[in-house]
mmCIF file with all atom_site columns, C-alpha atoms in Angstrom:
data_model
loop_
_atom_site.group_PDB
_atom_site.id
_atom_site.type_symbol
_atom_site.label_atom_id
_atom_site.label_alt_id
_atom_site.label_comp_id
_atom_site.label_asym_id
_atom_site.label_entity_id
_atom_site.label_seq_id
_atom_site.pdbx_PDB_ins_code
_atom_site.Cartn_x
_atom_site.Cartn_y
_atom_site.Cartn_z
_atom_site.occupancy
_atom_site.B_iso_or_equiv
_atom_site.pdbx_formal_charge
_atom_site.auth_seq_id
_atom_site.auth_comp_id
_atom_site.auth_asym_id
_atom_site.auth_atom_id
_atom_site.pdbx_PDB_model_num
ATOM 1  C CA . PRO A 1 1  ? 15.119  4.872   18.514 1.00 0.00 ? 1  PRO A CA 1
ATOM 2  C CA . LEU A 1 2  ? 16.561  5.926   21.860 1.00 0.00 ? 2  LEU A CA 1
ATOM 3  C CA . ILE A 1 3  ? 17.743  9.269   20.488 1.00 0.00 ? 3  ILE A CA 1
ATOM 4  C CA . PHE A 1 4  ? 14.212  9.963   19.216 1.00 0.00 ? 4  PHE A CA 1
ATOM 5  C CA . LEU A 1 5  ? 12.717  9.181   22.626 1.00 0.00 ? 5  LEU A CA 1
ATOM 6  C CA . ILE A 1 6  ? 15.203  11.417  24.396 1.00 0.00 ? 6  ILE A CA 1
ATOM 7  C CA . GLY A 1 7  ? 14.757  14.222  21.862 1.00 0.00 ? 7  GLY A CA 1
ATOM 8  C CA . GLY A 1 8  ? 10.961  13.957  22.008 1.00 0.00 ? 8  GLY A CA 1
ATOM 9  C CA . ALA A 1 9  ? 10.899  14.009  25.802 1.00 0.00 ? 9  ALA A CA 1
ATOM 10 C CA . LEU A 1 10 ? 13.313  16.938  25.903 1.00 0.00 ? 10 LEU A CA 1
ATOM 11 C CA . GLY A 1 11 ? 11.308  18.877  23.316 1.00 0.00 ? 11 GLY A CA 1
ATOM 12 C CA . ALA A 1 12 ? 8.050   18.239  25.172 1.00 0.00 ? 12 ALA A CA 1
ATOM 13 C CA . ALA A 1 13 ? 9.610   19.321  28.479 1.00 0.00 ? 13 ALA A CA 1
ATOM 14 C CA . ILE A 1 14 ? 10.937  22.547  26.965 1.00 0.00 ? 14 ILE A CA 1
ATOM 15 C CA . ALA A 1 15 ? 7.611   23.296  25.280 1.00 0.00 ? 15 ALA A CA 1
ATOM 16 C CA . MET A 1 16 ? 5.615   22.657  28.454 1.00 0.00 ? 16 MET A CA 1
ATOM 17 C CA . THR A 1 17 ? 7.996   24.845  30.456 1.00 0.00 ? 17 THR A CA 1
ATOM 18 C CA . ARG A 1 18 ? 7.670   27.714  27.968 1.00 0.00 ? 18 ARG A CA 1
ATOM 19 C CA . VAL A 1 19 ? 3.886   27.558  27.887 1.00 0.00 ? 19 VAL A CA 1
ATOM 20 C CA . GLY A 1 20 ? 3.593   27.448  31.692 1.00 0.00 ? 20 GLY A CA 1
ATOM 21 C CA . GLY A 1 21 ? 2.940   23.761  32.323 1.00 0.00 ? 21 GLY A CA 1
ATOM 22 C CA . TRP A 1 22 ? -0.370  21.977  31.931 1.00 0.00 ? 22 TRP A CA 1
ATOM 23 C CA . ALA A 1 23 ? -2.321  24.914  33.382 1.00 0.00 ? 23 ALA A CA 1
ATOM 24 C CA . GLY A 1 24 ? -0.678  27.305  30.936 1.00 0.00 ? 24 GLY A CA 1
ATOM 25 C CA . LEU A 1 25 ? -1.399  25.002  28.007 1.00 0.00 ? 25 LEU A CA 1
ATOM 26 C CA . ARG A 1 26 ? -5.029  24.682  29.068 1.00 0.00 ? 26 ARG A CA 1
ATOM 27 C CA . ALA A 1 27 ? -5.399  28.454  29.482 1.00 0.00 ? 27 ALA A CA 1
ATOM 28 C CA . THR A 1 28 ? -3.769  29.125  26.109 1.00 0.00 ? 28 THR A CA 1
ATOM 29 C CA . LEU A 1 29 ? -6.023  26.674  24.268 1.00 0.00 ? 29 LEU A CA 1
ATOM 30 C CA . GLU A 1 30 ? -9.167  27.911  26.014 1.00 0.00 ? 30 GLU A CA 1
ATOM 31 C CA . GLY A 1 31 ? -8.209  31.528  25.285 1.00 0.00 ? 31 GLY A CA 1
ATOM 32 C CA . ALA A 1 32 ? -7.841  30.709  21.586 1.00 0.00 ? 32 ALA A CA 1
ATOM 33 C CA . GLY A 1 33 ? -11.150 28.820  21.489 1.00 0.00 ? 33 GLY A CA 1
ATOM 34 C CA . LEU A 1 34 ? -9.398  25.494  20.920 1.00 0.00 ? 34 LEU A CA 1
ATOM 35 C CA . GLU A 1 35 ? -10.400 23.656  24.094 1.00 0.00 ? 35 GLU A CA 1
ATOM 36 C CA . GLN A 1 36 ? -11.652 20.724  22.009 1.00 0.00 ? 36 GLN A CA 1
ATOM 37 C CA . HIS A 1 37 ? -7.992  19.763  21.551 1.00 0.00 ? 37 HIS A CA 1
ATOM 38 C CA . LEU A 1 38 ? -7.900  18.761  25.216 1.00 0.00 ? 38 LEU A CA 1
ATOM 39 C CA . HIS A 1 39 ? -10.332 15.871  24.637 1.00 0.00 ? 39 HIS A CA 1
ATOM 40 C CA . LEU A 1 40 ? -9.224  12.664  22.955 1.00 0.00 ? 40 LEU A CA 1
ATOM 41 C CA . ILE A 1 41 ? -12.626 11.021  22.629 1.00 0.00 ? 41 ILE A CA 1
ATOM 42 C CA . ARG A 1 42 ? -15.179 13.241  20.944 1.00 0.00 ? 42 ARG A CA 1
ATOM 43 C CA . PRO A 1 43 ? -18.830 12.709  20.002 1.00 0.00 ? 43 PRO A CA 1
ATOM 44 C CA . ALA A 1 44 ? -19.718 10.790  16.858 1.00 0.00 ? 44 ALA A CA 1
ATOM 45 C CA . ASP A 1 45 ? -21.251 13.922  15.296 1.00 0.00 ? 45 ASP A CA 1
ATOM 46 C CA . ASP A 1 46 ? -18.120 16.065  15.755 1.00 0.00 ? 46 ASP A CA 1
ATOM 47 C CA . ALA A 1 47 ? -17.386 17.632  12.361 1.00 0.00 ? 47 ALA A CA 1
ATOM 48 C CA . GLY A 1 48 ? -13.617 17.851  12.807 1.00 0.00 ? 48 GLY A CA 1
ATOM 49 C CA . TYR A 1 49 ? -12.692 14.585  14.556 1.00 0.00 ? 49 TYR A CA 1
ATOM 50 C CA . PRO A 1 50 ? -15.463 12.027  15.064 1.00 0.00 ? 50 PRO A CA 1
ATOM 51 C CA . THR A 1 51 ? -14.167 9.214   17.244 1.00 0.00 ? 51 THR A CA 1
ATOM 52 C CA . THR A 1 52 ? -16.089 6.507   15.389 1.00 0.00 ? 52 THR A CA 1
ATOM 53 C CA . GLY A 1 53 ? -14.653 7.708   12.085 1.00 0.00 ? 53 GLY A CA 1
ATOM 54 C CA . MET A 1 54 ? -11.148 7.693   13.513 1.00 0.00 ? 54 MET A CA 1
ATOM 55 C CA . PHE A 1 55 ? -11.476 4.110   14.731 1.00 0.00 ? 55 PHE A CA 1
ATOM 56 C CA . THR A 1 56 ? -12.883 2.797   11.443 1.00 0.00 ? 56 THR A CA 1
ATOM 57 C CA . GLY A 1 57 ? -10.434 4.855   9.391  1.00 0.00 ? 57 GLY A CA 1
ATOM 58 C CA . GLN A 1 58 ? -7.534  3.649   11.518 1.00 0.00 ? 58 GLN A CA 1
ATOM 59 C CA . LEU A 1 59 ? -8.600  0.056   10.963 1.00 0.00 ? 59 LEU A CA 1
ATOM 60 C CA . ILE A 1 60 ? -8.594  0.535   7.198  1.00 0.00 ? 60 ILE A CA 1
ATOM 61 C CA . SER A 1 61 ? -5.266  2.361   7.096  1.00 0.00 ? 61 SER A CA 1
ATOM 62 C CA . SER A 1 62 ? -3.632  -0.152  9.435  1.00 0.00 ? 62 SER A CA 1
ATOM 63 C CA . THR A 1 63 ? -4.813  -3.000  7.258  1.00 0.00 ? 63 THR A CA 1
ATOM 64 C CA . TRP A 1 64 ? -3.309  -1.263  4.230  1.00 0.00 ? 64 TRP A CA 1
ATOM 65 C CA . TYR A 1 65 ? -0.032  -0.669  6.046  1.00 0.00 ? 65 TYR A CA 1
ATOM 66 C CA . TRP A 1 66 ? 0.440   -4.195  7.355  1.00 0.00 ? 66 TRP A CA 1
ATOM 67 C CA . ALA A 1 67 ? -1.036  -6.137  4.426  1.00 0.00 ? 67 ALA A CA 1
ATOM 68 C CA . ILE A 1 68 ? -0.291  -4.156  1.269  1.00 0.00 ? 68 ILE A CA 1
ATOM 69 C CA . ASP A 1 69 ? 2.730   -1.962  1.999  1.00 0.00 ? 69 ASP A CA 1
ATOM 70 C CA . GLN A 1 70 ? 5.536   -3.462  -0.066 1.00 0.00 ? 70 GLN A CA 1
ATOM 71 C CA . VAL A 1 71 ? 8.275   -2.806  2.471  1.00 0.00 ? 71 VAL A CA 1
ATOM 72 C CA . ILE A 1 72 ? 6.461   -4.726  5.201  1.00 0.00 ? 72 ILE A CA 1
ATOM 73 C CA . VAL A 1 73 ? 5.565   -7.544  2.801  1.00 0.00 ? 73 VAL A CA 1
ATOM 74 C CA . GLN A 1 74 ? 9.183   -7.868  1.706  1.00 0.00 ? 74 GLN A CA 1
ATOM 75 C CA . ARG A 1 75 ? 10.361  -7.849  5.315  1.00 0.00 ? 75 ARG A CA 1
ATOM 76 C CA . VAL A 1 76 ? 8.038   -10.748 6.098  1.00 0.00 ? 76 VAL A CA 1
ATOM 77 C CA . LEU A 1 77 ? 8.884   -12.684 2.949  1.00 0.00 ? 77 LEU A CA 1
ATOM 78 C CA . ALA A 1 78 ? 12.628  -12.276 3.550  1.00 0.00 ? 78 ALA A CA 1
ATOM 79 C CA . ALA A 1 79 ? 12.454  -13.645 7.090  1.00 0.00 ? 79 ALA A CA 1
ATOM 80 C CA . ARG A 1 80 ? 14.199  -16.892 7.963  1.00 0.00 ? 80 ARG A CA 1
ATOM 81 C CA . SER A 1 81 ? 11.104  -18.397 9.544  1.00 0.00 ? 81 SER A CA 1
ATOM 82 C CA . LEU A 1 82 ? 7.535   -17.611 10.502 1.00 0.00 ? 82 LEU A CA 1
ATOM 83 C CA . GLY A 1 83 ? 8.734   -16.684 13.996 1.00 0.00 ? 83 GLY A CA 1
ATOM 84 C CA . HIS A 1 84 ? 11.236  -14.188 12.610 1.00 0.00 ? 84 HIS A CA 1
ATOM 85 C CA . ALA A 1 85 ? 8.570   -12.686 10.339 1.00 0.00 ? 85 ALA A CA 1
ATOM 86 C CA . ARG A 1 86 ? 6.170   -12.215 13.244 1.00 0.00 ? 86 ARG A CA 1
ATOM 87 C CA . ALA A 1 87 ? 8.875   -10.787 15.465 1.00 0.00 ? 87 ALA A CA 1
ATOM 88 C CA . GLY A 1 88 ? 9.917   -8.340  12.728 1.00 0.00 ? 88 GLY A CA 1
ATOM 89 C CA . CYS A 1 89 ? 6.372   -7.047  12.398 1.00 0.00 ? 89 CYS A CA 1
ATOM 90 C CA . VAL A 1 90 ? 5.953   -6.729  16.158 1.00 0.00 ? 90 VAL A CA 1
ATOM 91 C CA . VAL A 1 91 ? 9.232   -4.846  16.530 1.00 0.00 ? 91 VAL A CA 1
ATOM 92 C CA . ALA A 1 92 ? 8.324   -2.568  13.628 1.00 0.00 ? 92 ALA A CA 1
ATOM 93 C CA . GLY A 1 93 ? 4.945   -1.918  15.240 1.00 0.00 ? 93 GLY A CA 1
ATOM 94 C CA . TYR A 1 94 ? 6.516   -0.998  18.572 1.00 0.00 ? 94 TYR A CA 1
ATOM 95 C CA . ALA A 1 95 ? 8.993   1.248   16.794 1.00 0.00 ? 95 ALA A CA 1
ATOM 96 C CA . LYS A 1 96 ? 6.061   3.109   15.229 1.00 0.00 ? 96 LYS A CA 1
ATOM 97 C CA . LEU A 1 97 ? 4.593   3.766   18.685 1.00 0.00 ? 97 LEU A CA 1
#
């Protein structure tokens, strides 16, 4: 996981340097008519990315991932104890972040 963090940070730094920093990124997106990509929370009636739809959709997909995904279920069932099973899920969740 550490190599991914280092590689991701390095890639982001190189990309931001090439585009001219935050101001350059903002100018590039606004020039292309894509300034909506600068906002994380959008109105509920946004056709491309409604925030309420994202939150409800994320809840459903997260439930599927943690409750039905066979790999996660097997990881929990193969644990030595309930504490190990919980810790395995928490560590896997942090690794996904």
